[in-house]
Coordinates of C-alpha atoms in Angstrom, one line a residue:
X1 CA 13.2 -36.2 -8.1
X2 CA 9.6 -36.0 -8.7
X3 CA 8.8 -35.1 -5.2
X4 CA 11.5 -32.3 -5.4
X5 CA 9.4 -30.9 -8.4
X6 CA 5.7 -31.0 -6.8
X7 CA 7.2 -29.1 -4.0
X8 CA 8.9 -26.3 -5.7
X9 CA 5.4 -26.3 -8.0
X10 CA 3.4 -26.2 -4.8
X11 CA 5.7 -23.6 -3.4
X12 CA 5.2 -21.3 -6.3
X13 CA 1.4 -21.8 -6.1
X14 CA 1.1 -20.6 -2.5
X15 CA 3.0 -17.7 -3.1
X16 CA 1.0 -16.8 -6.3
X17 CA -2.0 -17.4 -4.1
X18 CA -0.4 -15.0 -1.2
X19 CA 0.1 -12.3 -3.6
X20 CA -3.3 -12.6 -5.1
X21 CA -4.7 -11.9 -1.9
X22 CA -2.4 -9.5 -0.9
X23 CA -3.3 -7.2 -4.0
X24 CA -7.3 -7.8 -3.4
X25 CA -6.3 -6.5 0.3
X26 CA -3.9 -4.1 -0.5
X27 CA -7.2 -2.5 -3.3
X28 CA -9.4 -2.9 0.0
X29 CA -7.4 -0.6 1.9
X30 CA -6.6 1.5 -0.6
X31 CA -7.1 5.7 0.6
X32 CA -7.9 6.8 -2.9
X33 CA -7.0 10.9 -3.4
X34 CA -10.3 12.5 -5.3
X35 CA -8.4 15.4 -6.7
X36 CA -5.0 15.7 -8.4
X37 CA -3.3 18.5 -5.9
X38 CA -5.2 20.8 -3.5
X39 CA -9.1 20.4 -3.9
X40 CA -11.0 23.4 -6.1
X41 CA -12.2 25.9 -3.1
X42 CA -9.8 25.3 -0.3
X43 CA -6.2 25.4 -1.9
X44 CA -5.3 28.0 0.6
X45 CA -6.3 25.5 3.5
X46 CA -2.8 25.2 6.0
X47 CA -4.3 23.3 8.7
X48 CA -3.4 19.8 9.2
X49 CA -5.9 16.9 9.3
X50 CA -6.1 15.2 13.0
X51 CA -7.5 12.1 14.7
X52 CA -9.0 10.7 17.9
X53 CA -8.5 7.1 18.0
X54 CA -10.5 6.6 21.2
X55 CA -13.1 9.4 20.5
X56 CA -16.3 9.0 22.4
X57 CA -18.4 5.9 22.9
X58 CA -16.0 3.7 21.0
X59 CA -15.6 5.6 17.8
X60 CA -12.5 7.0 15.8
X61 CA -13.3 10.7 14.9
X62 CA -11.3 12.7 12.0
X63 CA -11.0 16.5 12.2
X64 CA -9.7 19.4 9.9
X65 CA -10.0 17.1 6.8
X66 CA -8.6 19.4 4.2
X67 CA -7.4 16.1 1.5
X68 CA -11.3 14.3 0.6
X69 CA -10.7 10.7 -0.1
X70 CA -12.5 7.4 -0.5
X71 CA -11.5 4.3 1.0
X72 CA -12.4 1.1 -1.2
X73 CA -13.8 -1.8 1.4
X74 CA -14.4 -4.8 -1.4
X75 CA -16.4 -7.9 -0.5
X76 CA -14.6 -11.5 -1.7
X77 CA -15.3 -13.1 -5.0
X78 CA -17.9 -15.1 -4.4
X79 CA -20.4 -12.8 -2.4
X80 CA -19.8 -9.6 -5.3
X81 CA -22.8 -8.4 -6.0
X82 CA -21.8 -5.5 -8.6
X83 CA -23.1 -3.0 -6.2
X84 CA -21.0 -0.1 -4.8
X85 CA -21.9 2.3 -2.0
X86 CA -20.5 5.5 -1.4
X87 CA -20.4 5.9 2.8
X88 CA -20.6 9.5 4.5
X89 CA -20.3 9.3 8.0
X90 CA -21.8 12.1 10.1
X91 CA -20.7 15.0 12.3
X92 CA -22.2 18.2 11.8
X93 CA -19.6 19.2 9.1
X94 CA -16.9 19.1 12.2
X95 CA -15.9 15.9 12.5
X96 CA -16.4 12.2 11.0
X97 CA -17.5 9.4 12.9
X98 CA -15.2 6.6 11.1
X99 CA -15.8 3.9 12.9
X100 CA -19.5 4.0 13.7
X101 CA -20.3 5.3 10.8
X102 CA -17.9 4.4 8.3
X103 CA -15.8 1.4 8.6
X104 CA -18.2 -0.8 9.9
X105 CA -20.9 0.1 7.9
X106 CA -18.9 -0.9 5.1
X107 CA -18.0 -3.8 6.4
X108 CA -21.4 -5.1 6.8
X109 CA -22.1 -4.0 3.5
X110 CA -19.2 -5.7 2.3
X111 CA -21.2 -9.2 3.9
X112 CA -23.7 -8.6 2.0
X113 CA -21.8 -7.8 -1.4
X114 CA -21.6 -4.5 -1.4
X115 CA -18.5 -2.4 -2.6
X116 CA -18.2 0.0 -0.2
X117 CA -16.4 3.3 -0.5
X118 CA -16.0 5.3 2.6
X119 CA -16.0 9.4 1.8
X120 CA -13.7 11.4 4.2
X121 CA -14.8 14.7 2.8
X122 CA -14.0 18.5 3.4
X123 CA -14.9 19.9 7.3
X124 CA -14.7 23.2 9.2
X125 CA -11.6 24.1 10.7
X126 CA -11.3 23.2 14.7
X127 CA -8.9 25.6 16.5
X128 CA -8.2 22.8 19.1
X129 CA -7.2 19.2 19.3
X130 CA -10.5 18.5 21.0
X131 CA -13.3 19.5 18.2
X132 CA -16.0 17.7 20.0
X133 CA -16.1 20.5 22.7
X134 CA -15.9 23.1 19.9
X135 CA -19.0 21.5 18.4
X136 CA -20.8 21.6 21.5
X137 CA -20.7 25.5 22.1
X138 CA -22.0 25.5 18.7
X139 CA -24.9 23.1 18.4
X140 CA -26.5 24.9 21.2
X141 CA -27.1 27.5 19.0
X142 CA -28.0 25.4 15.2
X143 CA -28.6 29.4 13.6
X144 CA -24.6 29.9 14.3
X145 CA -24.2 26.2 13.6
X146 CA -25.7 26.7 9.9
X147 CA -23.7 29.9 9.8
X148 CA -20.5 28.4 10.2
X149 CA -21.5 25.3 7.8
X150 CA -22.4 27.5 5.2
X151 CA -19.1 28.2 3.1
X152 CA -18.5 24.0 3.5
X153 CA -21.4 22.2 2.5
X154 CA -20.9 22.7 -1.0
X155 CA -17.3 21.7 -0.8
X156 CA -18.6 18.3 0.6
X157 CA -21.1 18.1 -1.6
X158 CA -18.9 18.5 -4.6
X159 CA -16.3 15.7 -2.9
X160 CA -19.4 13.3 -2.5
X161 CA -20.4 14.0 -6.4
X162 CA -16.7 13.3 -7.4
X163 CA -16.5 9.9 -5.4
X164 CA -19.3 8.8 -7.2
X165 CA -18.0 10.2 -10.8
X166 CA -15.0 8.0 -9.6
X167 CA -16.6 5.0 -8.9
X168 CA -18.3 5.3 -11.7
X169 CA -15.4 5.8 -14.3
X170 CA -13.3 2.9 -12.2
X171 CA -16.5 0.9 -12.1
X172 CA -14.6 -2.3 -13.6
X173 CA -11.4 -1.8 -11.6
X174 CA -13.6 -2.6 -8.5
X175 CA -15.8 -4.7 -10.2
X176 CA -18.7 -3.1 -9.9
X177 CA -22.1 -2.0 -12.3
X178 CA -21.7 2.0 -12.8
X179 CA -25.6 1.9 -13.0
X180 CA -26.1 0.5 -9.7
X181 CA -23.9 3.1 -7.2
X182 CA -25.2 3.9 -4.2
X183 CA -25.1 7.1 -1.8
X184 CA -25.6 6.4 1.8
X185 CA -25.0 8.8 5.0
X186 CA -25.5 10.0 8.2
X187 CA -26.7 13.2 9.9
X188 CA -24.5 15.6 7.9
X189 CA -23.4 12.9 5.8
X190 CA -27.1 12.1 5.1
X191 CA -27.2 16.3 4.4
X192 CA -24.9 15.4 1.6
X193 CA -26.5 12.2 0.5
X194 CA -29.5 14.1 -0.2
X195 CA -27.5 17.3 -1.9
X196 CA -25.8 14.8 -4.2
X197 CA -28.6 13.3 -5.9
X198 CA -30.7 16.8 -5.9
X199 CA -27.0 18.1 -7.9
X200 CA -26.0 15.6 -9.7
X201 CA -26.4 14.5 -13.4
X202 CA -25.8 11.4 -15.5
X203 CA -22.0 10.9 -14.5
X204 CA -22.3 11.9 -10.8
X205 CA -25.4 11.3 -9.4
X206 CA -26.1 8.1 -7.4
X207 CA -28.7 5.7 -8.6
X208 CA -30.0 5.1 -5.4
X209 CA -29.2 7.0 -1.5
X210 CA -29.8 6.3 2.1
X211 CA -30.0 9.4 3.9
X212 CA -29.8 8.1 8.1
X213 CA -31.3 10.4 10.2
X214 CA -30.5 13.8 7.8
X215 CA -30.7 17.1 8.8
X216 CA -32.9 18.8 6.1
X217 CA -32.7 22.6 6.4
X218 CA -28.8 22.1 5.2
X219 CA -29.3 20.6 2.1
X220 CA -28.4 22.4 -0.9
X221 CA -31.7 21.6 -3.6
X222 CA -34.8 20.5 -3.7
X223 CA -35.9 18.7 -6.7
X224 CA -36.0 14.7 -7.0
X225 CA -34.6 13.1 -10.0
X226 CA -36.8 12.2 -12.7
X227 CA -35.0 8.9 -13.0
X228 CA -36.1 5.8 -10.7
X229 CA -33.7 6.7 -7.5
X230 CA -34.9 4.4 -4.8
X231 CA -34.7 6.1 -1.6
X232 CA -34.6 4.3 1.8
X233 CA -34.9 6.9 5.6
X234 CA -34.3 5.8 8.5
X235 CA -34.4 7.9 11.8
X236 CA -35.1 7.6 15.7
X237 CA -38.4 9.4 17.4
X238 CA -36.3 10.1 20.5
X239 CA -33.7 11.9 18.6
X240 CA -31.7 14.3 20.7
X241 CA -31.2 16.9 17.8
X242 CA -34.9 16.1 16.4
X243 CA -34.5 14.9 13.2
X244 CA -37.8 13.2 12.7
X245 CA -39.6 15.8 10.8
X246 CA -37.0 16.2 8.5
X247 CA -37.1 12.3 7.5
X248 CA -40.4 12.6 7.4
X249 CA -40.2 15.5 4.7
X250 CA -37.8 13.7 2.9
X251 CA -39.8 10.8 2.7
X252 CA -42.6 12.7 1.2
X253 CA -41.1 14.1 -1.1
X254 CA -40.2 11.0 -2.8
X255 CA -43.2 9.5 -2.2
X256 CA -45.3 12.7 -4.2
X257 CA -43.0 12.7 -7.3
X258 CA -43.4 8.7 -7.4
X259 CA -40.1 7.4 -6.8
X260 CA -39.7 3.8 -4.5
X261 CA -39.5 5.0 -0.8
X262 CA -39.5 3.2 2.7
X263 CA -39.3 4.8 5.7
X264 CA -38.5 3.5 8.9
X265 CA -38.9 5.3 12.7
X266 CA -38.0 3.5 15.5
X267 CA -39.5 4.8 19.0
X268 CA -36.0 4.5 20.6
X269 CA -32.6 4.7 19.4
X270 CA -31.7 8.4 19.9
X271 CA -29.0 10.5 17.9
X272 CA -26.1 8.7 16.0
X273 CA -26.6 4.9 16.3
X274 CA -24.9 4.2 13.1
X275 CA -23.9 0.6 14.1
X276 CA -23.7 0.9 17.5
X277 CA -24.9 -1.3 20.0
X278 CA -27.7 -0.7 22.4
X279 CA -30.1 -2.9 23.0
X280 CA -32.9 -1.7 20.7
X281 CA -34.5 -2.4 17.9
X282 CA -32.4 0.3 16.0
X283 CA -29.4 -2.1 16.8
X284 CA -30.7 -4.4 13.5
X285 CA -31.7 -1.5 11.3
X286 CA -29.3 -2.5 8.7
X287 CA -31.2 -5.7 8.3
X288 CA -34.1 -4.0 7.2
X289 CA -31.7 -1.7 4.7
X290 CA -30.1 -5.2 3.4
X291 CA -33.7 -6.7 2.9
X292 CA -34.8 -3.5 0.8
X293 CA -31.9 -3.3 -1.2
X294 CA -33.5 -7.1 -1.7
X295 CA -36.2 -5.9 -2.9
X296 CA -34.9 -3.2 -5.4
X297 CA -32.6 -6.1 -7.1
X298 CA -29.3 -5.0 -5.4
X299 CA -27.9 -8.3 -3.9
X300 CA -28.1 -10.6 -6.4
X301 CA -24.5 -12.3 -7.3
X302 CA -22.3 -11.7 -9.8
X303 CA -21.1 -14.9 -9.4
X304 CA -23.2 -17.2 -8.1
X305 CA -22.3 -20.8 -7.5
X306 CA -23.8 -23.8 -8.9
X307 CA -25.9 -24.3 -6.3
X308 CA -27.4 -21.0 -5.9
X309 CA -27.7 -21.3 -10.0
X310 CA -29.3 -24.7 -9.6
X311 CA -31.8 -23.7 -6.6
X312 CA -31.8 -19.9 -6.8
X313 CA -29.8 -17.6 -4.3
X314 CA -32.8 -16.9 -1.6
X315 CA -33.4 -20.8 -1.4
X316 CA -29.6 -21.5 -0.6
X317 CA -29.2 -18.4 1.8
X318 CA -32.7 -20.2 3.4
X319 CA -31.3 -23.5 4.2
X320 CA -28.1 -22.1 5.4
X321 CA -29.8 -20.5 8.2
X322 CA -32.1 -23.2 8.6
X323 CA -28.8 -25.8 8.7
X324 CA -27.2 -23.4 10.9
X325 CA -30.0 -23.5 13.6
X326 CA -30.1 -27.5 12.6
X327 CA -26.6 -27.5 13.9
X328 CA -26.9 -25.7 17.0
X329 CA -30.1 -27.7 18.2
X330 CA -28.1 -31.5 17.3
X331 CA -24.9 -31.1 15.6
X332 CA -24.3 -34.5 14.9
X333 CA -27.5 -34.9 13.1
X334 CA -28.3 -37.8 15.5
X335 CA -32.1 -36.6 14.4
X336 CA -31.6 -37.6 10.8
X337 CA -31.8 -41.3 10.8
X338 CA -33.2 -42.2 14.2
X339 CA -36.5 -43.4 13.5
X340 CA -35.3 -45.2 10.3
X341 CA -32.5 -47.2 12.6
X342 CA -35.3 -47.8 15.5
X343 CA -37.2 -49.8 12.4
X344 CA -34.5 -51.9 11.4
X345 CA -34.6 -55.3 12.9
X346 CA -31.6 -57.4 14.3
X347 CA -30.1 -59.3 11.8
X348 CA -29.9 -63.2 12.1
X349 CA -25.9 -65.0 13.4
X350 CA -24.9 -65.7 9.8
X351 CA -27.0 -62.8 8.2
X352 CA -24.6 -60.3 6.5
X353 CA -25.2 -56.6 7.0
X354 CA -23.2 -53.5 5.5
X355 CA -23.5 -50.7 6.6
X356 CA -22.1 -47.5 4.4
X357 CA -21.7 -44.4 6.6
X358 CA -20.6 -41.3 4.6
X359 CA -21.1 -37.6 2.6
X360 CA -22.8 -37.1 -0.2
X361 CA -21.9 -39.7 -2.7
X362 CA -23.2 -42.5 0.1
X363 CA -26.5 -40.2 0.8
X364 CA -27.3 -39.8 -3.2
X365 CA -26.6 -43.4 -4.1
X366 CA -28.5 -45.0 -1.3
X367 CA -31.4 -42.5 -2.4
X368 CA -31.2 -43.3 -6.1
X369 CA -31.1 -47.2 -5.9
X370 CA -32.7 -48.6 -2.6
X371 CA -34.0 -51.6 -4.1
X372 CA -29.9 -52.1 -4.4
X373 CA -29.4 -51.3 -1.1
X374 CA -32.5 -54.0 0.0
X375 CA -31.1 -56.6 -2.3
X376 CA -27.8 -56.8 -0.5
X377 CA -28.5 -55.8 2.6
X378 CA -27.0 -52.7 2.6
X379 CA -27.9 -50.1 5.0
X380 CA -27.3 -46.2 3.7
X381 CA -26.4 -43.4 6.3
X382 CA -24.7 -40.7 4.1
X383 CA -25.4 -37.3 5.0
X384 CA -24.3 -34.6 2.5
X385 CA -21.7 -32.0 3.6
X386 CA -20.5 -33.8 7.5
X387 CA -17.3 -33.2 9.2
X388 CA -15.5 -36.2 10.6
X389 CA -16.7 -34.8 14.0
X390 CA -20.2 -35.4 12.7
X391 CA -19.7 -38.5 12.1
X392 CA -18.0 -39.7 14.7
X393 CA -20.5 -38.4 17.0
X394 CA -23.3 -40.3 15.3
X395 CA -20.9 -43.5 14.5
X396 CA -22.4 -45.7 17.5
X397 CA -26.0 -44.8 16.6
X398 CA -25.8 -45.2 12.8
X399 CA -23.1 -47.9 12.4
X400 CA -22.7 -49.5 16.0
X401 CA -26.0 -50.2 17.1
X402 CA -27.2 -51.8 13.6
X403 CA -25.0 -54.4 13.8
X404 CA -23.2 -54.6 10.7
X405 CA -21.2 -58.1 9.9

């Protein structure tokens, strides 16, 4: 009877847990509308929105985007940081790079504890299914490329103000601090990064942007916020579309009116990295993005646990790396007692010897009370936090060969 009970109660619990996580995945995938009906400046748009899936090198590219939305990428529980980043991939104002520049950039964020709200915001209209070769008769010519941008830049800018105004209004749906909302983009997304904080005021603007090798001449403004607005630039000297003078200039600027600024140009890593792999040092740039946003006070948890309370959050990320290259040099931790075994002597035919291999609760009490341990002749080899496979691995070292009877 009682049996029957526990596993009806148990039943219940998994699917309570079940629907708890499909709800948290169901908000993560959530395509979240930014305007009630047809946006303001393009309600006579008929075209329909299209897609490559398989769009060149290994990207997903979006096209005639006439409905701006944000998608909501949250990171779990226990890495939440309270930081939220609106993402704007790039594409000359002709198509999105979604995948390069958009989902996976938010899912790194998302490892690092970053909500992360991708921006599909309003484009020029391509005549063809194949807007990459329409782009390419005009980027020959950037006079008629501007031209042609004209009339839609401020339309994308005013969908990037309004996903941050969302964010920021639905800050504690998505459980994030509406004073710490970031704006980060790319090429033309990084255009609009840069016109959203030069537009924006105390219920749009972004407290701190990321503008990833911008194109300057397109951006609609000019002054820098008087508010702290960190700003972080990165860009590639070998840049197909040579876009290092314009990080450099955008760089400056914030660095004259005061603000916090870091700039990074790598020698190599030409047009449109975003996250892609290549073999060069622009490969890890995100690394150096997640160690500033360090440094401005962006990553620390809302919800740390009690060792990171206890020790501090840096000093447990530390020794999880360090345990992690521990592991991969001697997984069993054969290393650990070795030389203390090597000094323990054989122990006489009628001499009694115990010997108490374990986790943590073995580890701490042959560590708090070794004159205990002596008195008996009891021998400790606990190691916090081991997997049976640990131990087994070490069992002939550390139980075996000490002889215990």
């Amino acid at each position: 009877m009682y049996h029957l009970i526990i596993i009806k109660l148990m039943k219940k619990l998994f699917v309570l847990i079940a629907v708890l996580a499909w709800c948290k995945l169901t908000l993560a995938q959530q395509e979240i509308p930014l305007y009630d009906g047809a946006a303001p400046g393009s309600e006579e748009w008929t075209w329909s929105e299209g897609v490559i899936a398989d769009g060149p090198p290994d990207d997903s590219l979006l096209y005639n985007v006439v409905a701006p939305t944000i998608t909501a990428y949250l990171p779990p529980y226990y890495l939440a940081t309270g930081t939220a980043m609106i993402v704007a991939p790039g594409g000359a104002f002709h198509i999105l790079s979604m995948k390069n520049e958009g989902m996976e950039v938010a899912q790194w964020l998302n490892s690092k504890g970053i909500a992360a709200f991708v921006l599909k915001y309003r484009l020029a209209r391509s005549y063809t299914d194949d807007p990459t070769k329409e782009l390419r008769g005009k980027m020959s010519d950037f006079n008629v490329l501007d031209s042609v941008n004209a009339p839609l830049i401020p339309l994308a800018m005013a969908d990037g103000l309004r996903a941050v105004e969302y964010v920021r209004n639905n800050a504690s749906t998505f459980d994030v601090n509406p004073d710490k909302i970031g704006f980060l983009g790319f090429s033309a997304g990084g255009t609009l990064t840069i016109s959203v904080v030069y537009n924006g005021d105390d219920h749009n603007r972004p407290d701190f942007v990321a503008p990833i090798y911008a194109y300057e001449p397109s951006i609609i403004g000019s002054t820098v916020p008087e508010d702290t607005t960190p700003i972080f630039v990165t860009v590639s000297g070998d840049d197909q579309l040579e876009m290092v003078p314009y990080s450099l200039n955008i760089y400056e600027k914030w660095f004259r009116a005061g603000q916090p600024a870091e700039l990074h140009v790598y020698e190599q890593g030409g047009h449109g990295f975003g996250m892609r792999k290549q073999g060069l040092p622009t490969d890890t740039w995100y690394e150096r993005f997640g160690e500033w946003l360090q440094l401005q006070g962006y990553l620390k948890k809302l919800y740390p646990n009690k060792y990171e309370k206890l020790y501090g959050e840096e000093e447990v990320a530390q020794g999880k790396v360090a345990r992690i290259y521990q592991m991969a040099e001697d997984f069993g931790n054969l290393a650990r007692y070795r030389e203390a075994n090597a000094a323990q002597r054989t122990p006489e035919p009628e001499e009694t010897r115990v010997v108490f291999l374990g986790n943590s609760i073995t580890e701490g009490w042959a560590r708090t009370d070794p004159d205990f341990f002596t008195a008996h002749n009891f021998v400790g080899r606990g190691i916090s936090g081991q997997t049976s496979a640990q131990l087994l691995l070490r069992f002939r070292q550390d139980v075996v060969n000490l002889h215990p009877r």
